[in-house]
PDB file of C-alpha atoms in Angstrom:
ATOM      1  CA  UNK E 488     115.323 101.597  43.481  1.00 88.00           C
ATOM      2  CA  UNK E 489     117.742 100.616  40.419  1.00 94.00           C
ATOM      3  CA  UNK E 490     117.070  97.223  38.754  1.00 95.00           C
ATOM      4  CA  UNK E 491     119.018  94.034  39.884  1.00 96.00           C
ATOM      5  CA  UNK E 492     118.719  90.519  39.205  1.00 96.00           C
ATOM      6  CA  UNK E 493     117.469  88.639  41.811  1.00 97.00           C
ATOM      7  CA  UNK E 494     119.004  85.102  43.079  1.00 97.00           C
ATOM      8  CA  UNK E 495     117.297  82.527  45.374  1.00 97.00           C
ATOM      9  CA  UNK E 496     119.886  79.966  46.112  1.00 97.00           C
ATOM     10  CA  UNK E 497     119.064  76.551  47.582  1.00 96.00           C
ATOM     11  CA  UNK E 498     122.306  76.113  49.420  1.00 96.00           C
ATOM     12  CA  UNK E 499     124.819  78.338  51.567  1.00 97.00           C
ATOM     13  CA  UNK E 500     127.355  76.788  49.007  1.00 96.00           C
ATOM     14  CA  UNK E 501     125.438  77.939  46.034  1.00 97.00           C
ATOM     15  CA  UNK E 502     124.821  81.301  47.618  1.00 97.00           C
ATOM     16  CA  UNK E 503     128.766  81.932  48.023  1.00 97.00           C
ATOM     17  CA  UNK E 504     129.232  80.788  44.431  1.00 97.00           C
ATOM     18  CA  UNK E 505     126.854  83.312  43.218  1.00 96.00           C
ATOM     19  CA  UNK E 506     128.742  85.875  45.296  1.00 96.00           C
ATOM     20  CA  UNK E 507     131.857  84.906  43.930  1.00 95.00           C
ATOM     21  CA  UNK E 508     130.723  84.630  40.026  1.00 96.00           C
ATOM     22  CA  UNK E 509     128.165  87.525  39.852  1.00 95.00           C
ATOM     23  CA  UNK E 510     129.181  90.998  39.207  1.00 94.00           C
ATOM     24  CA  UNK E 511     128.713  93.568  42.031  1.00 95.00           C
ATOM     25  CA  UNK E 512     126.739  90.960  44.111  1.00 96.00           C
ATOM     26  CA  UNK E 513     125.015  91.596  47.530  1.00 96.00           C
ATOM     27  CA  UNK E 514     123.643  89.336  50.032  1.00 96.00           C
ATOM     28  CA  UNK E 515     119.956  89.554  51.473  1.00 96.00           C
ATOM     29  CA  UNK E 516     118.984  88.296  54.759  1.00 96.00           C
ATOM     30  CA  UNK E 517     116.461  90.259  56.767  1.00 94.00           C
ATOM     31  CA  UNK E 518     116.522  93.229  54.712  1.00 94.00           C
ATOM     32  CA  UNK E 519     115.978  95.637  57.463  1.00 93.00           C
ATOM     33  CA  UNK E 520     119.028  97.736  56.357  1.00 92.00           C
ATOM     34  CA  UNK E 521     119.769  96.779  52.640  1.00 94.00           C
ATOM     35  CA  UNK E 522     115.982  97.282  51.244  1.00 94.00           C
ATOM     36  CA  UNK E 523     115.635 100.899  52.767  1.00 93.00           C
ATOM     37  CA  UNK E 524     119.034 101.486  51.140  1.00 94.00           C
ATOM     38  CA  UNK E 525     118.039 100.430  47.648  1.00 95.00           C
ATOM     39  CA  UNK E 526     114.516 101.837  47.888  1.00 94.00           C
ATOM     40  CA  UNK E 527     116.307 105.186  48.699  1.00 94.00           C
ATOM     41  CA  UNK E 528     118.960 104.763  45.894  1.00 95.00           C
ATOM     42  CA  UNK E 529     121.571 105.141  48.412  1.00 93.00           C
ATOM     43  CA  UNK E 530     123.331 101.859  46.727  1.00 94.00           C
ATOM     44  CA  UNK E 531     123.305  99.935  43.578  1.00 95.00           C
ATOM     45  CA  UNK E 532     123.996  96.167  43.119  1.00 96.00           C
ATOM     46  CA  UNK E 533     123.621  94.495  39.830  1.00 97.00           C
ATOM     47  CA  UNK E 534     122.630  91.073  41.437  1.00 97.00           C
ATOM     48  CA  UNK E 535     121.079  90.407  44.989  1.00 97.00           C
ATOM     49  CA  UNK E 536     121.349  87.044  46.657  1.00 97.00           C
ATOM     50  CA  UNK E 537     118.439  86.112  48.851  1.00 97.00           C
ATOM     51  CA  UNK E 538     119.411  83.782  51.702  1.00 96.00           C
ATOM     52  CA  UNK E 539     116.281  84.233  53.906  1.00 93.00           C
ATOM     53  CA  UNK E 540     114.767  80.582  52.653  1.00 91.00           C
ATOM     54  CA  UNK E 541     117.941  78.559  53.006  1.00 94.00           C
ATOM     55  CA  UNK E 542     117.796  75.877  55.696  1.00 92.00           C
ATOM     56  CA  UNK E 543     120.087  75.067  58.529  1.00 93.00           C
ATOM     57  CA  UNK E 544     121.345  78.727  59.439  1.00 96.00           C
ATOM     58  CA  UNK E 545     118.771  79.410  61.842  1.00 97.00           C
ATOM     59  CA  UNK E 546     118.191  78.323  65.204  1.00 98.00           C
ATOM     60  CA  UNK E 547     119.318  78.572  68.873  1.00 98.00           C
ATOM     61  CA  UNK E 548     120.846  75.748  70.923  1.00 98.00           C
ATOM     62  CA  UNK E 549     123.266  75.321  73.965  1.00 98.00           C
ATOM     63  CA  UNK E 550     126.357  73.247  73.866  1.00 98.00           C
ATOM     64  CA  UNK E 551     127.724  73.085  77.097  1.00 97.00           C
ATOM     65  CA  UNK E 552     129.353  76.579  77.971  1.00 97.00           C
ATOM     66  CA  UNK E 553     128.423  77.689  74.621  1.00 98.00           C
ATOM     67  CA  UNK E 554     125.278  79.404  73.170  1.00 98.00           C
ATOM     68  CA  UNK E 555     124.953  78.972  69.311  1.00 98.00           C
ATOM     69  CA  UNK E 556     122.760  81.073  67.269  1.00 98.00           C
ATOM     70  CA  UNK E 557     122.060  80.412  63.391  1.00 98.00           C
ATOM     71  CA  UNK E 558     122.932  83.503  61.318  1.00 98.00           C
ATOM     72  CA  UNK E 559     119.405  83.769  59.936  1.00 98.00           C
ATOM     73  CA  UNK E 560     117.936  83.792  63.326  1.00 98.00           C
ATOM     74  CA  UNK E 561     115.403  86.599  63.905  1.00 98.00           C
ATOM     75  CA  UNK E 562     116.028  89.286  67.056  1.00 98.00           C
ATOM     76  CA  UNK E 563     112.259  88.322  68.097  1.00 98.00           C
ATOM     77  CA  UNK E 564     113.573  84.702  68.571  1.00 98.00           C
ATOM     78  CA  UNK E 565     116.408  85.348  70.457  1.00 98.00           C
ATOM     79  CA  UNK E 566     114.752  87.774  72.448  1.00 98.00           C
ATOM     80  CA  UNK E 567     111.927  85.327  73.253  1.00 98.00           C
ATOM     81  CA  UNK E 568     114.164  82.223  73.440  1.00 98.00           C
ATOM     82  CA  UNK E 569     113.995  80.375  76.899  1.00 98.00           C
ATOM     83  CA  UNK E 570     117.604  78.956  76.181  1.00 98.00           C
ATOM     84  CA  UNK E 571     119.125  82.186  75.643  1.00 98.00           C
ATOM     85  CA  UNK E 572     117.156  83.719  78.704  1.00 97.00           C
ATOM     86  CA  UNK E 573     118.752  81.216  80.927  1.00 97.00           C
ATOM     87  CA  UNK E 574     121.994  81.103  79.492  1.00 97.00           C
ATOM     88  CA  UNK E 575     122.757  84.872  78.726  1.00 98.00           C
ATOM     89  CA  UNK E 576     119.737  87.103  79.822  1.00 97.00           C
ATOM     90  CA  UNK E 577     121.588  90.209  78.624  1.00 98.00           C
ATOM     91  CA  UNK E 578     121.338  89.161  75.216  1.00 98.00           C
ATOM     92  CA  UNK E 579     117.873  88.248  74.867  1.00 98.00           C
ATOM     93  CA  UNK E 580     117.294  91.813  76.501  1.00 97.00           C
ATOM     94  CA  UNK E 581     119.465  93.356  73.918  1.00 98.00           C
ATOM     95  CA  UNK E 582     117.633  91.589  70.967  1.00 98.00           C
ATOM     96  CA  UNK E 583     114.131  92.512  72.507  1.00 97.00           C
ATOM     97  CA  UNK E 584     115.592  96.241  72.439  1.00 97.00           C
ATOM     98  CA  UNK E 585     116.398  96.454  68.496  1.00 97.00           C
ATOM     99  CA  UNK E 586     114.142  98.691  66.658  1.00 94.00           C
ATOM    100  CA  UNK E 587     110.331  97.990  66.591  1.00 94.00           C
ATOM    101  CA  UNK E 588     108.249  94.765  66.144  1.00 95.00           C
ATOM    102  CA  UNK E 589     108.577  94.742  62.191  1.00 93.00           C
ATOM    103  CA  UNK E 590     112.595  95.014  62.628  1.00 95.00           C
ATOM    104  CA  UNK E 591     112.617  92.533  65.457  1.00 96.00           C
ATOM    105  CA  UNK E 592     110.156  89.772  63.069  1.00 96.00           C
ATOM    106  CA  UNK E 593     112.285  90.278  60.049  1.00 96.00           C
ATOM    107  CA  UNK E 594     115.666  91.206  61.092  1.00 97.00           C
ATOM    108  CA  UNK E 595     118.491  88.646  61.814  1.00 98.00           C
ATOM    109  CA  UNK E 596     121.653  88.326  63.800  1.00 98.00           C
ATOM    110  CA  UNK E 597     123.497  87.694  61.011  1.00 97.00           C
ATOM    111  CA  UNK E 598     122.577  90.311  58.770  1.00 97.00           C
ATOM    112  CA  UNK E 599     123.143  92.813  61.504  1.00 97.00           C
ATOM    113  CA  UNK E 600     126.666  91.750  62.515  1.00 98.00           C
ATOM    114  CA  UNK E 601     127.600  91.465  58.774  1.00 97.00           C
ATOM    115  CA  UNK E 602     126.259  95.067  58.068  1.00 96.00           C
ATOM    116  CA  UNK E 603     128.220  96.398  61.360  1.00 96.00           C
ATOM    117  CA  UNK E 604     126.310  99.463  61.968  1.00 96.00           C
ATOM    118  CA  UNK E 605     128.320 101.643  64.060  1.00 96.00           C
ATOM    119  CA  UNK E 606     125.232 102.152  66.107  1.00 96.00           C
ATOM    120  CA  UNK E 607     123.638  98.522  66.181  1.00 97.00           C
ATOM    121  CA  UNK E 608     123.216  96.362  69.025  1.00 98.00           C
ATOM    122  CA  UNK E 609     124.756  92.989  68.310  1.00 98.00           C
ATOM    123  CA  UNK E 610     128.382  94.372  67.680  1.00 98.00           C
ATOM    124  CA  UNK E 611     128.523  95.118  71.409  1.00 98.00           C
ATOM    125  CA  UNK E 612     127.555  91.568  72.417  1.00 98.00           C
ATOM    126  CA  UNK E 613     129.763  89.942  69.777  1.00 98.00           C
ATOM    127  CA  UNK E 614     132.534  91.801  71.265  1.00 98.00           C
ATOM    128  CA  UNK E 615     131.394  92.264  74.735  1.00 98.00           C
ATOM    129  CA  UNK E 616     131.122  88.613  75.250  1.00 98.00           C
ATOM    130  CA  UNK E 617     134.047  87.377  73.028  1.00 98.00           C
ATOM    131  CA  UNK E 618     132.054  85.581  70.791  1.00 98.00           C
ATOM    132  CA  UNK E 619     133.079  83.727  67.439  1.00 98.00           C
ATOM    133  CA  UNK E 620     131.600  84.233  64.022  1.00 98.00           C
ATOM    134  CA  UNK E 621     131.521  81.140  62.017  1.00 98.00           C
ATOM    135  CA  UNK E 622     131.214  81.375  58.256  1.00 98.00           C
ATOM    136  CA  UNK E 623     131.451  78.881  55.188  1.00 97.00           C
ATOM    137  CA  UNK E 624     135.243  79.426  55.414  1.00 97.00           C
ATOM    138  CA  UNK E 625     136.335  79.766  58.966  1.00 97.00           C
ATOM    139  CA  UNK E 626     136.022  80.970  62.393  1.00 98.00           C
ATOM    140  CA  UNK E 627     136.438  84.573  63.141  1.00 98.00           C
ATOM    141  CA  UNK E 628     137.282  85.944  66.450  1.00 98.00           C
ATOM    142  CA  UNK E 629     134.617  88.809  67.545  1.00 98.00           C
ATOM    143  CA  UNK E 630     137.974  90.838  68.524  1.00 98.00           C
ATOM    144  CA  UNK E 631     138.906  90.891  64.790  1.00 98.00           C
ATOM    145  CA  UNK E 632     135.436  90.659  63.203  1.00 98.00           C
ATOM    146  CA  UNK E 633     134.646  94.396  63.141  1.00 98.00           C
ATOM    147  CA  UNK E 634     137.350  96.507  61.373  1.00 97.00           C
ATOM    148  CA  UNK E 635     135.740  99.865  60.845  1.00 97.00           C
ATOM    149  CA  UNK E 636     132.437 101.786  59.576  1.00 96.00           C
ATOM    150  CA  UNK E 637     130.420  99.409  58.263  1.00 96.00           C
ATOM    151  CA  UNK E 638     133.281  97.056  57.559  1.00 97.00           C
ATOM    152  CA  UNK E 639     134.022  93.662  58.537  1.00 98.00           C
ATOM    153  CA  UNK E 640     136.686  90.916  58.234  1.00 98.00           C
ATOM    154  CA  UNK E 641     134.351  88.897  55.806  1.00 98.00           C
ATOM    155  CA  UNK E 642     135.986  88.537  52.401  1.00 96.00           C
ATOM    156  CA  UNK E 643     133.619  88.985  49.420  1.00 92.00           C
ATOM    157  CA  UNK E 644     132.091  85.248  49.090  1.00 94.00           C
ATOM    158  CA  UNK E 645     132.060  84.803  52.728  1.00 97.00           C
ATOM    159  CA  UNK E 646     128.709  84.028  54.374  1.00 98.00           C
ATOM    160  CA  UNK E 647     128.014  84.005  58.128  1.00 98.00           C
ATOM    161  CA  UNK E 648     126.473  80.749  59.312  1.00 98.00           C
ATOM    162  CA  UNK E 649     126.569  80.896  63.079  1.00 98.00           C
ATOM    163  CA  UNK E 650     127.651  83.046  66.124  1.00 98.00           C
ATOM    164  CA  UNK E 651     128.968  81.201  69.237  1.00 98.00           C
ATOM    165  CA  UNK E 652     128.835  83.038  72.648  1.00 98.00           C
ATOM    166  CA  UNK E 653     130.505  81.673  75.529  1.00 98.00           C
ATOM    167  CA  UNK E 654     128.315  81.685  78.504  1.00 98.00           C
ATOM    168  CA  UNK E 655     129.535  84.558  81.092  1.00 97.00           C
ATOM    169  CA  UNK E 656     129.169  84.321  84.725  1.00 97.00           C
ATOM    170  CA  UNK E 657     127.000  87.362  84.308  1.00 97.00           C
ATOM    171  CA  UNK E 658     126.308  89.971  81.732  1.00 98.00           C
ATOM    172  CA  UNK E 659     124.286  93.377  81.307  1.00 98.00           C
ATOM    173  CA  UNK E 660     123.941  95.553  78.470  1.00 98.00           C
ATOM    174  CA  UNK E 661     122.196  99.134  78.592  1.00 98.00           C
ATOM    175  CA  UNK E 662     121.856 101.673  75.891  1.00 98.00           C
ATOM    176  CA  UNK E 663     120.620 105.216  75.538  1.00 97.00           C
ATOM    177  CA  UNK E 664     118.357 104.709  72.409  1.00 95.00           C
ATOM    178  CA  UNK E 665     117.509 107.002  69.427  1.00 94.00           C
ATOM    179  CA  UNK E 666     113.952 107.571  70.304  1.00 92.00           C
ATOM    180  CA  UNK E 667     112.845 107.312  66.732  1.00 90.00           C
ATOM    181  CA  UNK E 668     115.377 104.585  65.359  1.00 91.00           C
ATOM    182  CA  UNK E 669     116.015 102.727  68.541  1.00 93.00           C
ATOM    183  CA  UNK E 670     119.565 102.524  67.459  1.00 95.00           C
ATOM    184  CA  UNK E 671     122.084 103.178  70.311  1.00 96.00           C
ATOM    185  CA  UNK E 672     123.487 106.575  70.675  1.00 96.00           C
ATOM    186  CA  UNK E 673     125.492 104.743  72.838  1.00 98.00           C
ATOM    187  CA  UNK E 674     125.183 101.213  74.240  1.00 98.00           C
ATOM    188  CA  UNK E 675     127.613  99.518  76.887  1.00 98.00           C
ATOM    189  CA  UNK E 676     127.759  95.481  77.219  1.00 98.00           C
ATOM    190  CA  UNK E 677     129.403  94.049  80.220  1.00 98.00           C
ATOM    191  CA  UNK E 678     130.557  90.520  80.698  1.00 98.00           C
ATOM    192  CA  UNK E 679     131.947  88.930  83.802  1.00 97.00           C
ATOM    193  CA  UNK E 680     133.717  85.928  82.888  1.00 94.00           C
ATOM    194  CA  UNK E 681     136.072  83.332  84.589  1.00 90.00           C
ATOM    195  CA  UNK E 682     139.091  84.919  82.955  1.00 91.00           C
ATOM    196  CA  UNK E 683     138.150  88.413  83.512  1.00 95.00           C
ATOM    197  CA  UNK E 684     135.539  91.323  82.626  1.00 98.00           C
ATOM    198  CA  UNK E 685     135.092  92.526  78.928  1.00 98.00           C
ATOM    199  CA  UNK E 686     133.517  95.769  77.958  1.00 98.00           C
ATOM    200  CA  UNK E 687     132.324  96.653  74.634  1.00 98.00           C
ATOM    201  CA  UNK E 688     130.569 100.135  73.537  1.00 98.00           C
ATOM    202  CA  UNK E 689     128.532 100.684  70.531  1.00 98.00           C
ATOM    203  CA  UNK E 690     127.013 103.914  68.890  1.00 97.00           C
ATOM    204  CA  UNK E 691     129.876 106.190  70.444  1.00 97.00           C
ATOM    205  CA  UNK E 692     132.319 105.923  67.491  1.00 96.00           C
ATOM    206  CA  UNK E 693     132.874 104.524  64.154  1.00 96.00           C
ATOM    207  CA  UNK E 694     133.005 100.968  65.089  1.00 96.00           C
ATOM    208  CA  UNK E 695     131.937  98.897  68.147  1.00 98.00           C
ATOM    209  CA  UNK E 696     135.283  99.119  70.445  1.00 98.00           C
ATOM    210  CA  UNK E 697     136.379  97.479  73.703  1.00 98.00           C
ATOM    211  CA  UNK E 698     137.011  99.837  76.862  1.00 97.00           C
ATOM    212  CA  UNK E 699     140.231  98.375  78.265  1.00 96.00           C
ATOM    213  CA  UNK E 700     140.827 100.588  81.313  1.00 96.00           C
ATOM    214  CA  UNK E 701     137.188  99.751  82.630  1.00 97.00           C
ATOM    215  CA  UNK E 702     137.886  96.175  82.051  1.00 98.00           C
ATOM    216  CA  UNK E 703     141.049  96.270  83.901  1.00 97.00           C
ATOM    217  CA  UNK E 704     139.283  98.240  86.801  1.00 97.00           C
ATOM    218  CA  UNK E 705     136.011  95.645  86.724  1.00 97.00           C
ATOM    219  CA  UNK E 706     138.458  92.984  86.959  1.00 96.00           C
ATOM    220  CA  UNK E 707     139.818  93.697  90.155  1.00 95.00           C
ATOM    221  CA  UNK E 708     136.569  94.526  91.436  1.00 96.00           C
ATOM    222  CA  UNK E 709     133.418  94.020  89.852  1.00 96.00           C
ATOM    223  CA  UNK E 710     131.254  96.940  91.512  1.00 96.00           C
ATOM    224  CA  UNK E 711     130.417 100.221  90.077  1.00 96.00           C
ATOM    225  CA  UNK E 712     132.575 102.059  92.753  1.00 96.00           C
ATOM    226  CA  UNK E 713     135.590 100.562  90.740  1.00 96.00           C
ATOM    227  CA  UNK E 714     135.024 102.821  87.865  1.00 97.00           C
ATOM    228  CA  UNK E 715     134.296 105.875  89.248  1.00 95.00           C
ATOM    229  CA  UNK E 716     137.251 107.470  88.104  1.00 92.00           C
ATOM    230  CA  UNK E 717     137.095 106.164  84.411  1.00 92.00           C
ATOM    231  CA  UNK E 718     137.240 109.122  82.080  1.00 90.00           C
ATOM    232  CA  UNK E 719     136.193 108.323  78.516  1.00 93.00           C
ATOM    233  CA  UNK E 720     138.461 110.188  75.634  1.00 93.00           C
ATOM    234  CA  UNK E 721     135.960 112.030  73.463  1.00 96.00           C
ATOM    235  CA  UNK E 722     138.775 112.562  70.694  1.00 94.00           C
ATOM    236  CA  UNK E 723     137.981 109.157  69.062  1.00 92.00           C
ATOM    237  CA  UNK E 724     134.173 109.220  69.213  1.00 97.00           C
ATOM    238  CA  UNK E 725     131.433 110.431  66.649  1.00 96.00           C
ATOM    239  CA  UNK E 726     129.829 113.964  66.664  1.00 96.00           C
ATOM    240  CA  UNK E 727     126.652 114.215  64.665  1.00 94.00           C
ATOM    241  CA  UNK E 728     123.183 115.866  64.771  1.00 93.00           C
ATOM    242  CA  UNK E 729     122.079 113.386  67.479  1.00 94.00           C
ATOM    243  CA  UNK E 730     125.023 114.134  69.957  1.00 96.00           C
ATOM    244  CA  UNK E 731     128.551 115.496  70.174  1.00 97.00           C
ATOM    245  CA  UNK E 732     131.210 113.502  71.099  1.00 97.00           C
ATOM    246  CA  UNK E 733     131.676 115.148  74.607  1.00 97.00           C
ATOM    247  CA  UNK E 734     127.976 113.792  75.096  1.00 97.00           C
ATOM    248  CA  UNK E 735     128.779 110.359  73.822  1.00 97.00           C
ATOM    249  CA  UNK E 736     131.842 110.080  76.049  1.00 97.00           C
ATOM    250  CA  UNK E 737     129.905 111.397  79.155  1.00 97.00           C
ATOM    251  CA  UNK E 738     126.636 108.638  78.013  1.00 97.00           C
ATOM    252  CA  UNK E 739     129.318 106.051  78.239  1.00 98.00           C
ATOM    253  CA  UNK E 740     130.177 106.316  81.564  1.00 96.00           C
ATOM    254  CA  UNK E 741     127.036 106.516  82.723  1.00 97.00           C
ATOM    255  CA  UNK E 742     125.883 103.503  80.508  1.00 98.00           C
ATOM    256  CA  UNK E 743     128.548 101.559  81.667  1.00 98.00           C
ATOM    257  CA  UNK E 744     127.538 102.016  85.264  1.00 97.00           C
ATOM    258  CA  UNK E 745     123.962 100.697  84.581  1.00 98.00           C
ATOM    259  CA  UNK E 746     125.378  98.088  82.807  1.00 98.00           C
ATOM    260  CA  UNK E 747     127.736  96.935  85.776  1.00 98.00           C
ATOM    261  CA  UNK E 748     124.619  97.283  88.056  1.00 97.00           C
ATOM    262  CA  UNK E 749     122.798  95.033  85.494  1.00 96.00           C
ATOM    263  CA  UNK E 750     125.170  92.492  85.437  1.00 97.00           C
ATOM    264  CA  UNK E 751     125.560  92.594  89.376  1.00 94.00           C
ATOM    265  CA  UNK E 752     121.768  91.690  89.712  1.00 89.00           C
ATOM    266  CA  UNK E 753     122.541  88.613  87.384  1.00 80.00           C
ATOM    267  CA  UNK E 754     125.097  87.561  89.802  1.00 76.00           C
ATOM    268  CA  UNK E 755     122.607  87.441  92.835  1.00 63.00           C
ATOM    269  CA  UNK E 756     120.697  84.483  93.714  1.00 59.00           C
ATOM    270  CA  UNK E 757     117.214  84.526  92.301  1.00 49.00           C
TER     271      UNK E 757
END
């Protein structure tokens, strides 16, 4: 690990000021992505701004048809929240499948989406549910937030404060996890809303993306039979030591049907 100056601000505004004023500064939330990177000397920052102790940016509440989750809310808290389970069960299930117990008890939703790992789970929920990312400067639509490999629309001194998830009629998330890391080799989030169906795919490409052909078919008929003929183009997907692009294209189609099945079960009276 390279040397750096450590800062522990007392407010979001102070943290933003430090990010703006200090040279080569990086925000630290749960540290589940940043700390291993620093330890292995894969990145070097002059200043690290730790926001783990900040008040007011963690917690879960429902406001009508919107579920609001503070940026510093841990994965474990999302997975175990009765509010989340009642509003969006698929989101609670997603959080419960992230990493291992250590990661779930330290990692945060804000840190996850700000890092924008191409195989992370939360980006699929943000895009699949059409969520809004609330920062100290503005509101960013989920469709505009993820811009590329480990890239987002966040400005250098912009800090995520919360994520606002519209509550869908039903949703399902299914992934094929890497057995070691639990990251998604392929993960598909399907949400049925009053305005139609949204489908988001993570793990398959350099950035989370929507599967518009499947959305159109499922908006007409929300059933697995509606997507029997959906073919996923492998040309833009990732190939690595874990899976080829062709394998991932096939896996997307399989996970898509399973996610629709999960969402369909959520639609049935309990």
